[in-house]
Amino acid sequence: MTGSDSKKLMLIVDDSKTNRAILHSIFEKDYELTEASDGLEASTLLKQKNFSVIILDLNMPNMDGFQLLDMLNADPKLKNIPVIINTQFGQEENELKALSKGASDFISKPYNIEIVRHRVNNVIMTTELAQQMINTEAEKRTLEKLHHLAETDSLTGVYSEQGFCHYADELRKSKDTEYTLLRFDVNHFKAINELFGAEKSLAILKLIADRLKVLVGNDGICGRLGADIFTVCMPTDKLDAEKIVNDLEQLISKTLPGFNASIYSAIYCMNDPETSVELMLDRAGLAIQQIKGNYLDRFTKYNGLVKDVMLKEQSLTNDMEFALGNNEFCIHIQPIYDIHTGRVVSAEALVRWNHSKRGLLPPDSFIPLFERNGMIAKLDHHVWGLVCAFLKKLKDEGVEPVPISVNVSRVNLFLPSLGDDIVALLDKYGIDREYLKLEITESARTADQTRLVEAVEKLKELGFTIVMDDFGTGYSSLRVLKDMPIDVVKIDMNFVAELGSSNKASIIVKHMSTLAKALGMTVIAEGVETKEQLGYLKSVECDQLQGYYFSKPLTEDDFIKLMKKS
Ligand code: C2E
Ligand code: CA
Ligand code: CA
């Protein structure tokens, strides 16, 4: 308490002028003083200034010291101001009562100036210290609370990304245990939202989190990285990733009638202390991207190979736009034969990428990538254009054209403008609709079945022939036949490949064929490679055949030659 500007404010409340004068002389050097002659006056002053300490007489007119103490206690803003009671010597009963009302200390007449000063100083100091402690405690609790909030996913109660990374990082520091990360997400989770509503999809996320907690137990930790992406960190020898994933798939499917939940997952062994948990999770996410759309292999492990694939995909993605303008994409055309007459009655256009640096690339090396990053929309449109141009070329060269089917990626099927886009292309080249058939693949998952049916109906209304490709590989083949206006089914080549070696495959092919024919559809078998397969397919009344046994996909020129010959 040195310079006057830093003096603390003291309020002296006493009805005796003499007492106030004595106290004044004791404290004026160290405090900025304000005086009140009773409790009432004091209470007014307390509202106007921030006092650091009050010296209070107990016996006063109007409002006595006890009443003022009560008032202070009742006001949260004032209750922490230290109050020192100014009493007559020997009034123990009053002192006790004042103490019980929160007074801090006493001074009594006759005053020993040094003692009085010390007492007042001490009281102020302890009060301030206590106040600081309360503040830091509260701050600490608030910080802890904020921290907890940031580390916890508010929807599900499992760790947030931040919390998960933090604690997974702690876990992996353990000397004698190796930990592994599991990352996964639910395929077509957005469809849950569309089919069952937002509330249900939130409930599913909670359900997953709750079950995950049980499955992980005390062995590890789990978290939600956002959307429908969850993650687990467990000792490598205790993590049964497939069990966790299967359990969750069943749980979701059971909760959502008609929805066949599938989960894509990747594991990442945390044995490199230099790699951050965040990066590991990113990489696991990229590894999952590699297997998306692959219905049999929904489980992967991040390793160097994945990284190579990722780098290659990145460069293909970068090259795509240029390649379109540079005419690097071309079509090969595979003829489709009538089973009875052996004539070419149709064909399928299959894209190839004549990459300026990598050479001729098969579709499997870029189609799945472009389906994931959305570029397939552009590419398919480009291919349809090539096919229309080719059909025109056939006409121009005097070759009787056959209908050519093009593959319509699932991504495009839901584009509202799809039908009109194709019609515009056909018109541009002056081609009739019957010459361009559209191959779509059966929904392997039933989630967007309704949308699929609607999309197909729309195309059908525009007059297109619809071919159901890879028939039999989805989960809803029969439903597809019943609900969708399909003209042609193409029996998946995996069934054809097994004809002869698997009794079951033969039976399935036979029944699929009979059923489709009974419904008035044309049946194509694709991937026919052997005479034996051909023999069997003839016996089950298949209509058309496509496969290496007859012809591989041909270049445009070779296809024209073939057509001219026949
Ligand atoms: P897909 O539509 O099922 O096409 C049939 C695939 O089987 C073609 O492979 C064809 O070359 C091959 N194939 C034909 N006959 C035989 C045979 O006897 N034995 C065997 N083992 N294979 C045979 P390709 O050309 O590599 O195409 C692979 C897939 O890429 C296609 O499967 C299709 O899903 C996709 N694709 C091709 N072109 C396009 C396109 O323009 N757009 C889209 N979205 N996808 C395309
Ligand atoms: Ca096809
Ligand atoms: Ca196929």
Short mmCIF file of C-alpha atoms in Angstrom, two decimals, residues 36-518:
data_model
loop_
_atom_site.label_atom_id
_atom_site.label_comp_id
_atom_site.label_asym_id
_atom_site.label_seq_id
_atom_site.Cartn_x
_atom_site.Cartn_y
_atom_site.Cartn_z
CA ALA A 36 -21.12 5.77 7.37
CA SER A 37 -23.00 6.54 10.59
CA ASP A 38 -25.30 3.50 10.44
CA GLY A 39 -26.06 0.30 8.50
CA LEU A 40 -28.52 2.00 6.23
CA GLU A 41 -26.09 4.60 5.03
CA ALA A 42 -23.46 1.85 4.67
CA SER A 43 -25.70 -0.30 2.52
CA THR A 44 -26.16 2.62 0.11
CA LEU A 45 -22.44 3.25 -0.08
CA LEU A 46 -21.73 -0.46 -0.62
CA LYS A 47 -23.70 -0.30 -3.81
CA GLN A 48 -21.63 2.60 -5.09
CA LYS A 49 -18.06 1.52 -4.44
CA ASN A 50 -16.00 -1.64 -4.33
CA PHE A 51 -14.72 -1.82 -0.78
CA SER A 52 -11.87 -4.09 0.18
CA VAL A 53 -12.75 -4.13 3.85
CA ILE A 54 -15.44 -2.95 6.27
CA ILE A 55 -14.91 -1.91 9.89
CA LEU A 56 -18.29 -2.37 11.51
CA ASP A 57 -19.78 -1.28 14.79
CA LEU A 58 -22.53 -3.57 16.07
CA ASN A 59 -24.71 -1.21 18.04
CA MET A 60 -26.13 1.46 15.79
CA PRO A 61 -29.50 3.14 15.21
CA ASN A 62 -31.62 2.45 12.10
CA MET A 63 -29.78 -0.63 10.89
CA ASP A 64 -27.39 -2.24 13.31
CA GLY A 65 -24.23 -4.20 12.53
CA PHE A 66 -25.95 -7.62 12.61
CA GLN A 67 -28.54 -6.50 10.12
CA LEU A 68 -25.85 -5.17 7.86
CA LEU A 69 -24.04 -8.53 8.11
CA ASP A 70 -27.26 -10.26 7.06
CA MET A 71 -27.61 -7.96 4.13
CA LEU A 72 -24.01 -8.59 3.05
CA ASN A 73 -24.49 -12.33 3.28
CA ALA A 74 -27.57 -12.19 1.13
CA ASP A 75 -25.79 -10.36 -1.68
CA PRO A 76 -23.37 -12.55 -3.71
CA LYS A 77 -21.48 -9.46 -4.85
CA LEU A 78 -20.89 -8.26 -1.31
CA LYS A 79 -20.63 -11.38 0.76
CA ASN A 80 -16.91 -11.81 0.16
CA ILE A 81 -15.90 -8.39 1.51
CA PRO A 82 -14.10 -9.01 4.80
CA VAL A 83 -15.82 -7.41 7.79
CA ILE A 84 -13.95 -6.54 10.97
CA ILE A 85 -16.13 -5.96 13.96
CA ASN A 86 -15.42 -3.00 16.13
CA THR A 87 -16.61 -3.96 19.63
CA GLN A 88 -16.39 -2.92 23.21
CA PHE A 89 -14.03 -5.05 25.19
CA GLY A 90 -15.77 -8.06 26.83
CA GLN A 91 -18.81 -8.39 24.59
CA GLU A 92 -18.17 -12.03 23.84
CA GLU A 93 -21.75 -12.93 23.11
CA ASN A 94 -21.98 -10.27 20.42
CA GLU A 95 -18.66 -11.33 18.98
CA LEU A 96 -19.82 -14.92 18.65
CA LYS A 97 -23.04 -13.88 17.02
CA ALA A 98 -21.13 -11.67 14.55
CA LEU A 99 -18.74 -14.53 13.78
CA SER A 100 -21.62 -16.82 13.00
CA LYS A 101 -22.84 -14.19 10.55
CA GLY A 102 -19.55 -14.23 8.68
CA ALA A 103 -17.49 -11.51 10.34
CA SER A 104 -13.77 -12.04 9.83
CA ASP A 105 -12.14 -10.62 12.93
CA PHE A 106 -12.41 -8.10 15.78
CA ILE A 107 -10.79 -5.03 16.99
CA SER A 108 -11.74 -3.57 20.33
CA LYS A 109 -11.31 -0.39 22.23
CA PRO A 110 -9.05 0.84 23.48
CA TYR A 111 -7.24 0.34 20.21
CA ASN A 112 -3.67 -0.85 20.05
CA ILE A 113 -2.80 0.83 16.79
CA GLU A 114 -0.20 -1.70 15.60
CA ILE A 115 -2.37 -4.72 16.40
CA VAL A 116 -5.38 -3.14 14.69
CA ARG A 117 -3.39 -2.41 11.56
CA HIS A 118 -2.01 -5.93 11.44
CA ARG A 119 -5.36 -7.56 11.95
CA VAL A 120 -6.95 -5.58 9.20
CA ASN A 121 -4.05 -6.25 6.83
CA ASN A 122 -4.12 -9.96 7.61
CA VAL A 123 -7.82 -10.23 7.06
CA ILE A 124 -7.59 -8.49 3.70
CA MET A 125 -4.68 -10.65 2.62
CA THR A 126 -6.27 -13.95 3.59
CA THR A 127 -9.51 -12.96 1.94
CA GLU A 128 -7.72 -12.10 -1.27
CA LEU A 129 -5.75 -15.32 -1.22
CA ALA A 130 -8.87 -17.35 -0.60
CA GLN A 131 -10.54 -15.49 -3.43
CA GLN A 132 -7.69 -16.29 -5.78
CA MET A 133 -7.87 -19.93 -4.80
CA ILE A 134 -11.57 -20.04 -5.41
CA ASN A 135 -11.00 -18.43 -8.80
CA THR A 136 -8.31 -20.84 -9.88
CA GLU A 137 -10.37 -23.79 -8.63
CA ALA A 138 -13.32 -22.59 -10.65
CA GLU A 139 -11.11 -21.92 -13.60
CA LYS A 140 -9.60 -25.34 -13.30
CA ARG A 141 -13.01 -26.95 -13.16
CA THR A 142 -14.17 -24.93 -16.16
CA LEU A 143 -11.06 -25.89 -18.07
CA GLU A 144 -11.55 -29.52 -17.13
CA LYS A 145 -15.12 -29.31 -18.26
CA LEU A 146 -14.17 -27.72 -21.58
CA HIS A 147 -11.46 -30.26 -22.02
CA HIS A 148 -13.88 -33.07 -21.34
CA LEU A 149 -16.33 -31.58 -23.80
CA ALA A 150 -13.70 -31.37 -26.53
CA GLU A 151 -12.54 -34.89 -25.85
CA THR A 152 -16.00 -36.39 -25.84
CA ASP A 153 -18.39 -36.78 -28.71
CA SER A 154 -21.49 -35.02 -27.47
CA LEU A 155 -23.87 -37.21 -29.46
CA THR A 156 -22.61 -40.63 -28.47
CA GLY A 157 -20.48 -40.13 -25.38
CA VAL A 158 -17.45 -41.95 -26.81
CA TYR A 159 -14.24 -40.03 -27.45
CA SER A 160 -14.17 -37.32 -30.08
CA GLU A 161 -11.33 -37.37 -32.58
CA GLN A 162 -9.28 -35.12 -30.31
CA GLY A 163 -9.90 -37.27 -27.24
CA PHE A 164 -9.35 -40.50 -29.09
CA CYS A 165 -6.04 -39.39 -30.58
CA HIS A 166 -4.85 -38.14 -27.23
CA TYR A 167 -5.61 -41.33 -25.32
CA ALA A 168 -4.59 -43.68 -28.13
CA ASP A 169 -1.28 -41.88 -28.12
CA GLU A 170 -0.98 -42.49 -24.37
CA LEU A 171 -1.85 -46.16 -24.78
CA ARG A 172 0.72 -46.88 -27.44
CA LYS A 173 3.49 -45.57 -25.22
CA SER A 174 3.08 -48.72 -23.18
CA LYS A 175 6.35 -50.67 -23.25
CA ASP A 176 5.02 -54.21 -23.24
CA THR A 177 1.83 -53.99 -25.30
CA GLU A 178 1.46 -53.34 -29.00
CA TYR A 179 -1.71 -51.54 -30.00
CA THR A 180 -3.71 -51.57 -33.24
CA LEU A 181 -6.21 -49.09 -34.57
CA LEU A 182 -9.46 -50.09 -36.20
CA ARG A 183 -11.33 -47.52 -38.26
CA PHE A 184 -14.67 -48.18 -39.92
CA ASP A 185 -17.74 -46.60 -41.38
CA VAL A 186 -21.17 -47.76 -42.40
CA ASN A 187 -21.69 -48.11 -46.12
CA HIS A 188 -24.56 -46.00 -47.46
CA PHE A 189 -25.09 -44.39 -44.10
CA LYS A 190 -26.72 -41.42 -45.83
CA ALA A 191 -29.38 -43.79 -47.10
CA ILE A 192 -30.38 -44.50 -43.50
CA ASN A 193 -31.09 -40.84 -43.15
CA GLU A 194 -33.17 -40.81 -46.30
CA LEU A 195 -35.01 -44.04 -45.69
CA PHE A 196 -35.57 -43.93 -41.96
CA GLY A 197 -35.20 -40.25 -41.07
CA ALA A 198 -32.62 -38.15 -39.28
CA GLU A 199 -33.75 -39.19 -35.82
CA LYS A 200 -33.28 -42.84 -36.58
CA SER A 201 -29.86 -42.31 -38.08
CA LEU A 202 -28.75 -40.43 -34.96
CA ALA A 203 -30.14 -43.26 -32.87
CA ILE A 204 -28.11 -45.72 -34.93
CA LEU A 205 -24.94 -43.75 -34.25
CA LYS A 206 -25.67 -43.91 -30.54
CA LEU A 207 -26.42 -47.58 -30.79
CA ILE A 208 -23.10 -48.23 -32.51
CA ALA A 209 -21.24 -46.24 -29.85
CA ASP A 210 -22.96 -48.05 -27.00
CA ARG A 211 -22.25 -51.46 -28.44
CA LEU A 212 -18.70 -50.46 -29.26
CA LYS A 213 -18.11 -49.54 -25.62
CA VAL A 214 -19.23 -52.99 -24.58
CA LEU A 215 -17.20 -54.75 -27.27
CA VAL A 216 -14.05 -52.84 -26.40
CA GLY A 217 -14.59 -53.03 -22.66
CA ASN A 218 -11.62 -52.16 -20.50
CA ASP A 219 -9.09 -53.41 -23.01
CA GLY A 220 -8.98 -50.28 -25.12
CA ILE A 221 -10.78 -47.13 -26.15
CA CYS A 222 -13.22 -46.13 -28.84
CA GLY A 223 -14.22 -42.89 -30.49
CA ARG A 224 -16.24 -41.29 -33.24
CA LEU A 225 -14.31 -39.29 -35.79
CA GLY A 226 -17.39 -37.62 -37.23
CA ALA A 227 -20.38 -38.61 -39.35
CA ASP A 228 -20.60 -42.40 -39.22
CA ILE A 229 -16.88 -42.97 -38.79
CA PHE A 230 -15.82 -44.79 -35.66
CA THR A 231 -12.50 -45.95 -34.36
CA VAL A 232 -11.07 -48.33 -31.80
CA CYS A 233 -7.65 -48.69 -30.23
CA MET A 234 -6.89 -52.02 -28.60
CA PRO A 235 -3.94 -54.28 -27.88
CA THR A 236 -3.15 -56.06 -31.13
CA ASP A 237 -3.62 -59.52 -29.61
CA LYS A 238 -7.02 -58.61 -28.18
CA LEU A 239 -8.50 -56.81 -31.16
CA ASP A 240 -10.88 -59.03 -33.08
CA ALA A 241 -11.84 -56.52 -35.75
CA GLU A 242 -14.02 -58.86 -37.73
CA LYS A 243 -16.01 -59.80 -34.69
CA ILE A 244 -16.63 -56.15 -33.85
CA VAL A 245 -17.65 -55.31 -37.39
CA ASN A 246 -19.90 -58.35 -37.80
CA ASP A 247 -21.56 -57.66 -34.49
CA LEU A 248 -22.29 -54.06 -35.46
CA GLU A 249 -23.55 -55.03 -38.91
CA GLN A 250 -26.01 -57.43 -37.37
CA LEU A 251 -27.09 -54.90 -34.81
CA ILE A 252 -27.80 -52.24 -37.43
CA SER A 253 -29.55 -54.63 -39.81
CA LYS A 254 -31.71 -55.88 -36.97
CA THR A 255 -32.68 -52.34 -36.01
CA LEU A 256 -33.45 -51.18 -39.55
CA PRO A 257 -35.82 -53.55 -41.32
CA GLY A 258 -34.84 -54.09 -44.93
CA PHE A 259 -31.45 -52.45 -44.58
CA ASN A 260 -28.52 -54.79 -45.03
CA ALA A 261 -25.83 -52.92 -43.15
CA SER A 262 -22.31 -53.32 -44.38
CA ILE A 263 -19.30 -51.84 -42.70
CA TYR A 264 -15.99 -51.06 -44.35
CA SER A 265 -13.03 -51.20 -42.05
CA ALA A 266 -9.28 -50.95 -41.94
CA ILE A 267 -6.76 -51.74 -39.25
CA TYR A 268 -3.46 -50.01 -38.66
CA CYS A 269 -0.81 -51.46 -36.41
CA MET A 270 0.62 -48.71 -34.23
CA ASN A 271 4.18 -49.93 -34.19
CA ASP A 272 5.78 -46.80 -35.59
CA PRO A 273 6.17 -44.25 -32.80
CA GLU A 274 7.12 -41.56 -35.34
CA THR A 275 3.71 -41.60 -37.03
CA SER A 276 1.01 -39.57 -35.29
CA VAL A 277 -2.29 -41.22 -34.43
CA GLU A 278 -4.06 -38.64 -36.62
CA LEU A 279 -1.99 -39.67 -39.63
CA MET A 280 -2.59 -43.35 -38.91
CA LEU A 281 -6.34 -42.72 -38.84
CA ASP A 282 -6.12 -40.77 -42.12
CA ARG A 283 -4.25 -43.60 -43.74
CA ALA A 284 -6.70 -46.17 -42.46
CA GLY A 285 -9.42 -43.98 -44.01
CA LEU A 286 -7.61 -44.01 -47.35
CA ALA A 287 -7.17 -47.75 -47.15
CA ILE A 288 -10.94 -48.02 -46.72
CA GLN A 289 -11.44 -45.88 -49.82
CA GLN A 290 -9.55 -48.51 -51.77
CA ILE A 291 -12.04 -51.23 -50.96
CA LYS A 292 -15.26 -49.19 -51.10
CA GLY A 293 -17.73 -50.78 -53.46
CA ASN A 294 -16.13 -54.18 -53.10
CA TYR A 295 -18.81 -56.26 -51.46
CA LEU A 296 -16.80 -59.31 -50.66
CA ASP A 297 -13.73 -57.63 -49.25
CA ARG A 298 -14.84 -55.08 -46.74
CA PHE A 299 -11.87 -55.38 -44.46
CA THR A 300 -8.38 -54.13 -45.13
CA LYS A 301 -5.06 -53.44 -43.56
CA TYR A 302 -3.02 -50.35 -44.20
CA ASN A 303 0.38 -51.17 -45.60
CA GLY A 304 2.90 -49.90 -48.10
CA LEU A 305 0.91 -51.33 -51.00
CA VAL A 306 -2.03 -49.18 -50.10
CA LYS A 307 0.23 -46.17 -50.20
CA ASP A 308 1.46 -47.03 -53.70
CA VAL A 309 -2.10 -47.47 -54.90
CA MET A 310 -3.03 -44.16 -53.35
CA LEU A 311 -0.20 -42.35 -55.09
CA LYS A 312 -1.11 -43.95 -58.40
CA GLU A 313 -4.76 -43.04 -57.98
CA GLN A 314 -3.84 -39.49 -57.16
CA SER A 315 -1.87 -39.18 -60.35
CA LEU A 316 -4.65 -40.80 -62.42
CA THR A 317 -7.11 -38.34 -60.93
CA ASN A 318 -4.85 -35.47 -61.90
CA ASP A 319 -4.49 -36.82 -65.44
CA MET A 320 -8.17 -37.40 -66.12
CA GLU A 321 -9.23 -33.95 -67.33
CA PHE A 322 -6.31 -33.69 -69.70
CA ALA A 323 -6.94 -37.21 -70.97
CA LEU A 324 -10.54 -36.34 -71.89
CA GLY A 325 -9.41 -33.42 -74.02
CA ASN A 326 -6.52 -35.44 -75.41
CA ASN A 327 -8.87 -38.20 -76.57
CA GLU A 328 -7.06 -40.81 -74.54
CA PHE A 329 -10.25 -42.70 -73.78
CA CYS A 330 -11.56 -45.08 -76.41
CA ILE A 331 -14.09 -47.87 -76.56
CA HIS A 332 -13.62 -51.51 -77.30
CA ILE A 333 -16.72 -53.28 -78.47
CA GLN A 334 -17.57 -56.82 -77.58
CA PRO A 335 -20.11 -58.51 -79.83
CA ILE A 336 -23.06 -60.36 -78.35
CA TYR A 337 -24.35 -63.39 -80.23
CA ASP A 338 -27.75 -64.98 -80.69
CA ILE A 339 -27.55 -68.44 -79.17
CA HIS A 340 -29.50 -70.07 -82.00
CA THR A 341 -28.39 -68.28 -85.14
CA GLY A 342 -24.86 -67.43 -84.00
CA ARG A 343 -25.25 -63.93 -85.45
CA VAL A 344 -24.09 -60.74 -83.81
CA VAL A 345 -27.27 -59.18 -82.49
CA SER A 346 -25.88 -56.65 -80.14
CA ALA A 347 -22.65 -55.45 -78.49
CA GLU A 348 -21.27 -53.88 -75.36
CA ALA A 349 -19.02 -50.85 -75.35
CA LEU A 350 -16.20 -51.08 -72.80
CA VAL A 351 -13.98 -48.15 -72.07
CA ARG A 352 -10.18 -48.20 -72.27
CA TRP A 353 -7.73 -45.51 -71.33
CA ASN A 354 -4.86 -45.09 -73.73
CA HIS A 355 -2.77 -43.25 -71.17
CA SER A 356 0.00 -41.10 -72.63
CA LYS A 357 2.53 -42.37 -70.07
CA ARG A 358 1.12 -45.60 -68.72
CA GLY A 359 -0.13 -47.25 -71.88
CA LEU A 360 -3.48 -48.97 -72.34
CA LEU A 361 -5.31 -49.16 -69.02
CA PRO A 362 -8.21 -51.56 -68.35
CA PRO A 363 -11.35 -50.06 -66.81
CA ASP A 364 -10.84 -51.83 -63.50
CA SER A 365 -7.80 -49.65 -62.88
CA PHE A 366 -9.68 -46.37 -63.05
CA ILE A 367 -13.48 -46.90 -63.00
CA PRO A 368 -13.72 -47.67 -59.28
CA LEU A 369 -11.54 -44.63 -58.58
CA PHE A 370 -13.69 -42.36 -60.72
CA GLU A 371 -16.81 -43.73 -59.12
CA ARG A 372 -15.42 -42.70 -55.77
CA ASN A 373 -14.34 -39.23 -56.74
CA GLY A 374 -17.37 -38.54 -58.91
CA MET A 375 -15.43 -38.20 -62.16
CA ILE A 376 -17.31 -41.17 -63.56
CA ALA A 377 -20.15 -38.82 -64.46
CA LYS A 378 -17.94 -37.07 -66.98
CA LEU A 379 -16.28 -40.21 -68.20
CA ASP A 380 -19.51 -42.13 -68.80
CA HIS A 381 -20.95 -39.20 -70.68
CA HIS A 382 -17.83 -39.10 -72.79
CA VAL A 383 -18.11 -42.84 -73.50
CA TRP A 384 -21.76 -42.54 -74.51
CA GLY A 385 -20.69 -39.82 -76.91
CA LEU A 386 -18.04 -42.13 -78.36
CA VAL A 387 -20.63 -44.86 -78.79
CA CYS A 388 -23.08 -42.53 -80.54
CA ALA A 389 -20.30 -41.35 -82.83
CA PHE A 390 -19.41 -44.97 -83.54
CA LEU A 391 -23.02 -45.89 -84.34
CA LYS A 392 -23.10 -43.01 -86.79
CA LYS A 393 -19.83 -44.21 -88.29
CA LEU A 394 -21.35 -47.67 -88.82
CA LYS A 395 -24.26 -46.10 -90.62
CA ASP A 396 -21.96 -43.88 -92.67
CA GLU A 397 -19.90 -46.90 -93.72
CA GLY A 398 -23.01 -48.72 -94.80
CA VAL A 399 -22.86 -51.30 -92.03
CA GLU A 400 -26.19 -52.35 -90.60
CA PRO A 401 -25.78 -51.30 -86.95
CA VAL A 402 -26.70 -53.42 -83.93
CA PRO A 403 -27.77 -51.96 -80.62
CA ILE A 404 -24.77 -51.23 -78.41
CA SER A 405 -25.08 -51.21 -74.69
CA VAL A 406 -23.21 -48.79 -72.48
CA ASN A 407 -22.49 -49.07 -68.79
CA VAL A 408 -24.25 -46.54 -66.62
CA SER A 409 -22.49 -46.15 -63.33
CA ARG A 410 -24.58 -46.09 -60.21
CA VAL A 411 -23.38 -42.56 -59.59
CA ASN A 412 -25.00 -41.39 -62.82
CA LEU A 413 -28.15 -43.35 -62.45
CA PHE A 414 -29.42 -40.95 -59.82
CA LEU A 415 -28.65 -37.84 -61.84
CA PRO A 416 -32.01 -36.22 -62.59
CA SER A 417 -30.77 -35.09 -66.01
CA LEU A 418 -29.45 -38.52 -67.04
CA GLY A 419 -32.20 -39.42 -69.52
CA ASP A 420 -32.26 -36.00 -71.14
CA ASP A 421 -28.47 -35.96 -71.40
CA ILE A 422 -28.45 -39.23 -73.31
CA VAL A 423 -31.34 -38.18 -75.51
CA ALA A 424 -29.43 -35.01 -76.41
CA LEU A 425 -26.39 -37.06 -77.39
CA LEU A 426 -28.43 -39.41 -79.55
CA ASP A 427 -30.12 -36.48 -81.26
CA LYS A 428 -26.79 -34.86 -81.90
CA TYR A 429 -25.62 -37.90 -83.86
CA GLY A 430 -29.03 -38.73 -85.29
CA ILE A 431 -29.28 -42.14 -83.62
CA ASP A 432 -32.55 -43.88 -82.67
CA ARG A 433 -33.04 -44.74 -79.03
CA GLU A 434 -33.30 -48.45 -79.66
CA TYR A 435 -29.62 -48.50 -80.66
CA LEU A 436 -28.31 -47.45 -77.30
CA LYS A 437 -29.06 -49.85 -74.47
CA LEU A 438 -28.32 -48.94 -70.90
CA GLU A 439 -26.61 -51.43 -68.61
CA ILE A 440 -27.10 -50.85 -64.95
CA THR A 441 -25.90 -53.05 -62.13
CA GLU A 442 -28.20 -54.56 -59.64
CA SER A 443 -28.15 -52.83 -56.31
CA ALA A 444 -25.98 -55.05 -54.22
CA ARG A 445 -27.51 -53.46 -51.16
CA THR A 446 -31.18 -52.84 -50.81
CA ALA A 447 -30.87 -49.40 -49.27
CA ASP A 448 -31.65 -47.29 -52.31
CA GLN A 449 -33.92 -49.79 -53.98
CA THR A 450 -36.82 -47.38 -54.24
CA ARG A 451 -34.74 -44.68 -55.84
CA LEU A 452 -33.26 -47.24 -58.19
CA VAL A 453 -36.69 -48.35 -59.34
CA GLU A 454 -37.74 -44.74 -59.90
CA ALA A 455 -34.61 -43.92 -61.86
CA VAL A 456 -35.04 -46.96 -64.08
CA GLU A 457 -38.71 -46.22 -64.66
CA LYS A 458 -37.83 -42.73 -65.83
CA LEU A 459 -35.33 -44.06 -68.38
CA LYS A 460 -37.83 -46.63 -69.50
CA GLU A 461 -40.41 -43.91 -70.11
CA LEU A 462 -37.92 -42.19 -72.40
CA GLY A 463 -37.88 -45.34 -74.49
CA PHE A 464 -34.57 -46.88 -73.50
CA THR A 465 -33.86 -50.59 -73.25
CA ILE A 466 -32.62 -51.47 -69.78
CA VAL A 467 -30.12 -54.26 -69.23
CA MET A 468 -29.60 -55.52 -65.72
CA ASP A 469 -25.87 -56.24 -65.59
CA ASP A 470 -24.14 -58.73 -63.29
CA PHE A 471 -27.48 -60.28 -62.49
CA GLY A 472 -27.50 -62.56 -59.46
CA THR A 473 -24.68 -60.87 -57.56
CA GLY A 474 -26.87 -58.52 -55.57
CA TYR A 475 -29.02 -59.43 -52.66
CA SER A 476 -32.31 -58.59 -54.19
CA SER A 477 -32.31 -60.27 -57.58
CA LEU A 478 -35.86 -61.50 -57.32
CA ARG A 479 -37.15 -58.21 -56.07
CA VAL A 480 -35.37 -56.48 -58.93
CA LEU A 481 -37.15 -58.71 -61.41
CA LYS A 482 -40.48 -58.06 -59.80
CA ASP A 483 -40.23 -54.29 -59.26
CA MET A 484 -38.18 -52.99 -62.15
CA PRO A 485 -39.11 -52.52 -65.79
CA ILE A 486 -36.11 -54.45 -67.10
CA ASP A 487 -35.83 -55.74 -70.66
CA VAL A 488 -32.69 -57.79 -70.48
CA VAL A 489 -30.81 -59.58 -67.70
CA LYS A 490 -27.16 -60.41 -68.01
CA ILE A 491 -26.27 -63.38 -65.89
CA ASP A 492 -23.12 -62.55 -64.01
CA MET A 493 -20.01 -64.16 -65.44
CA ASN A 494 -19.05 -65.68 -62.10
CA PHE A 495 -21.99 -68.06 -62.38
CA VAL A 496 -21.08 -68.85 -65.96
CA ALA A 497 -17.48 -69.52 -64.94
CA GLU A 498 -18.64 -72.11 -62.43
CA LEU A 499 -20.91 -73.99 -64.79
CA GLY A 500 -19.70 -77.53 -64.91
CA SER A 501 -17.62 -77.31 -61.74
CA SER A 502 -20.43 -76.34 -59.40
CA ASN A 503 -23.75 -78.06 -59.37
CA LYS A 504 -25.26 -75.19 -57.49
CA ALA A 505 -24.14 -72.63 -60.07
CA SER A 506 -25.79 -74.69 -62.81
CA ILE A 507 -29.04 -74.87 -60.89
CA ILE A 508 -28.98 -71.14 -60.14
CA VAL A 509 -28.28 -70.22 -63.77
CA LYS A 510 -31.08 -72.48 -64.92
CA HIS A 511 -33.61 -70.97 -62.56
CA MET A 512 -32.55 -67.38 -63.11
CA SER A 513 -32.88 -67.93 -66.80
CA THR A 514 -36.28 -69.63 -66.60
CA LEU A 515 -37.62 -66.97 -64.27
CA ALA A 516 -36.43 -64.03 -66.35
CA LYS A 517 -37.79 -65.59 -69.51
CA ALA A 518 -41.12 -66.28 -67.87
#
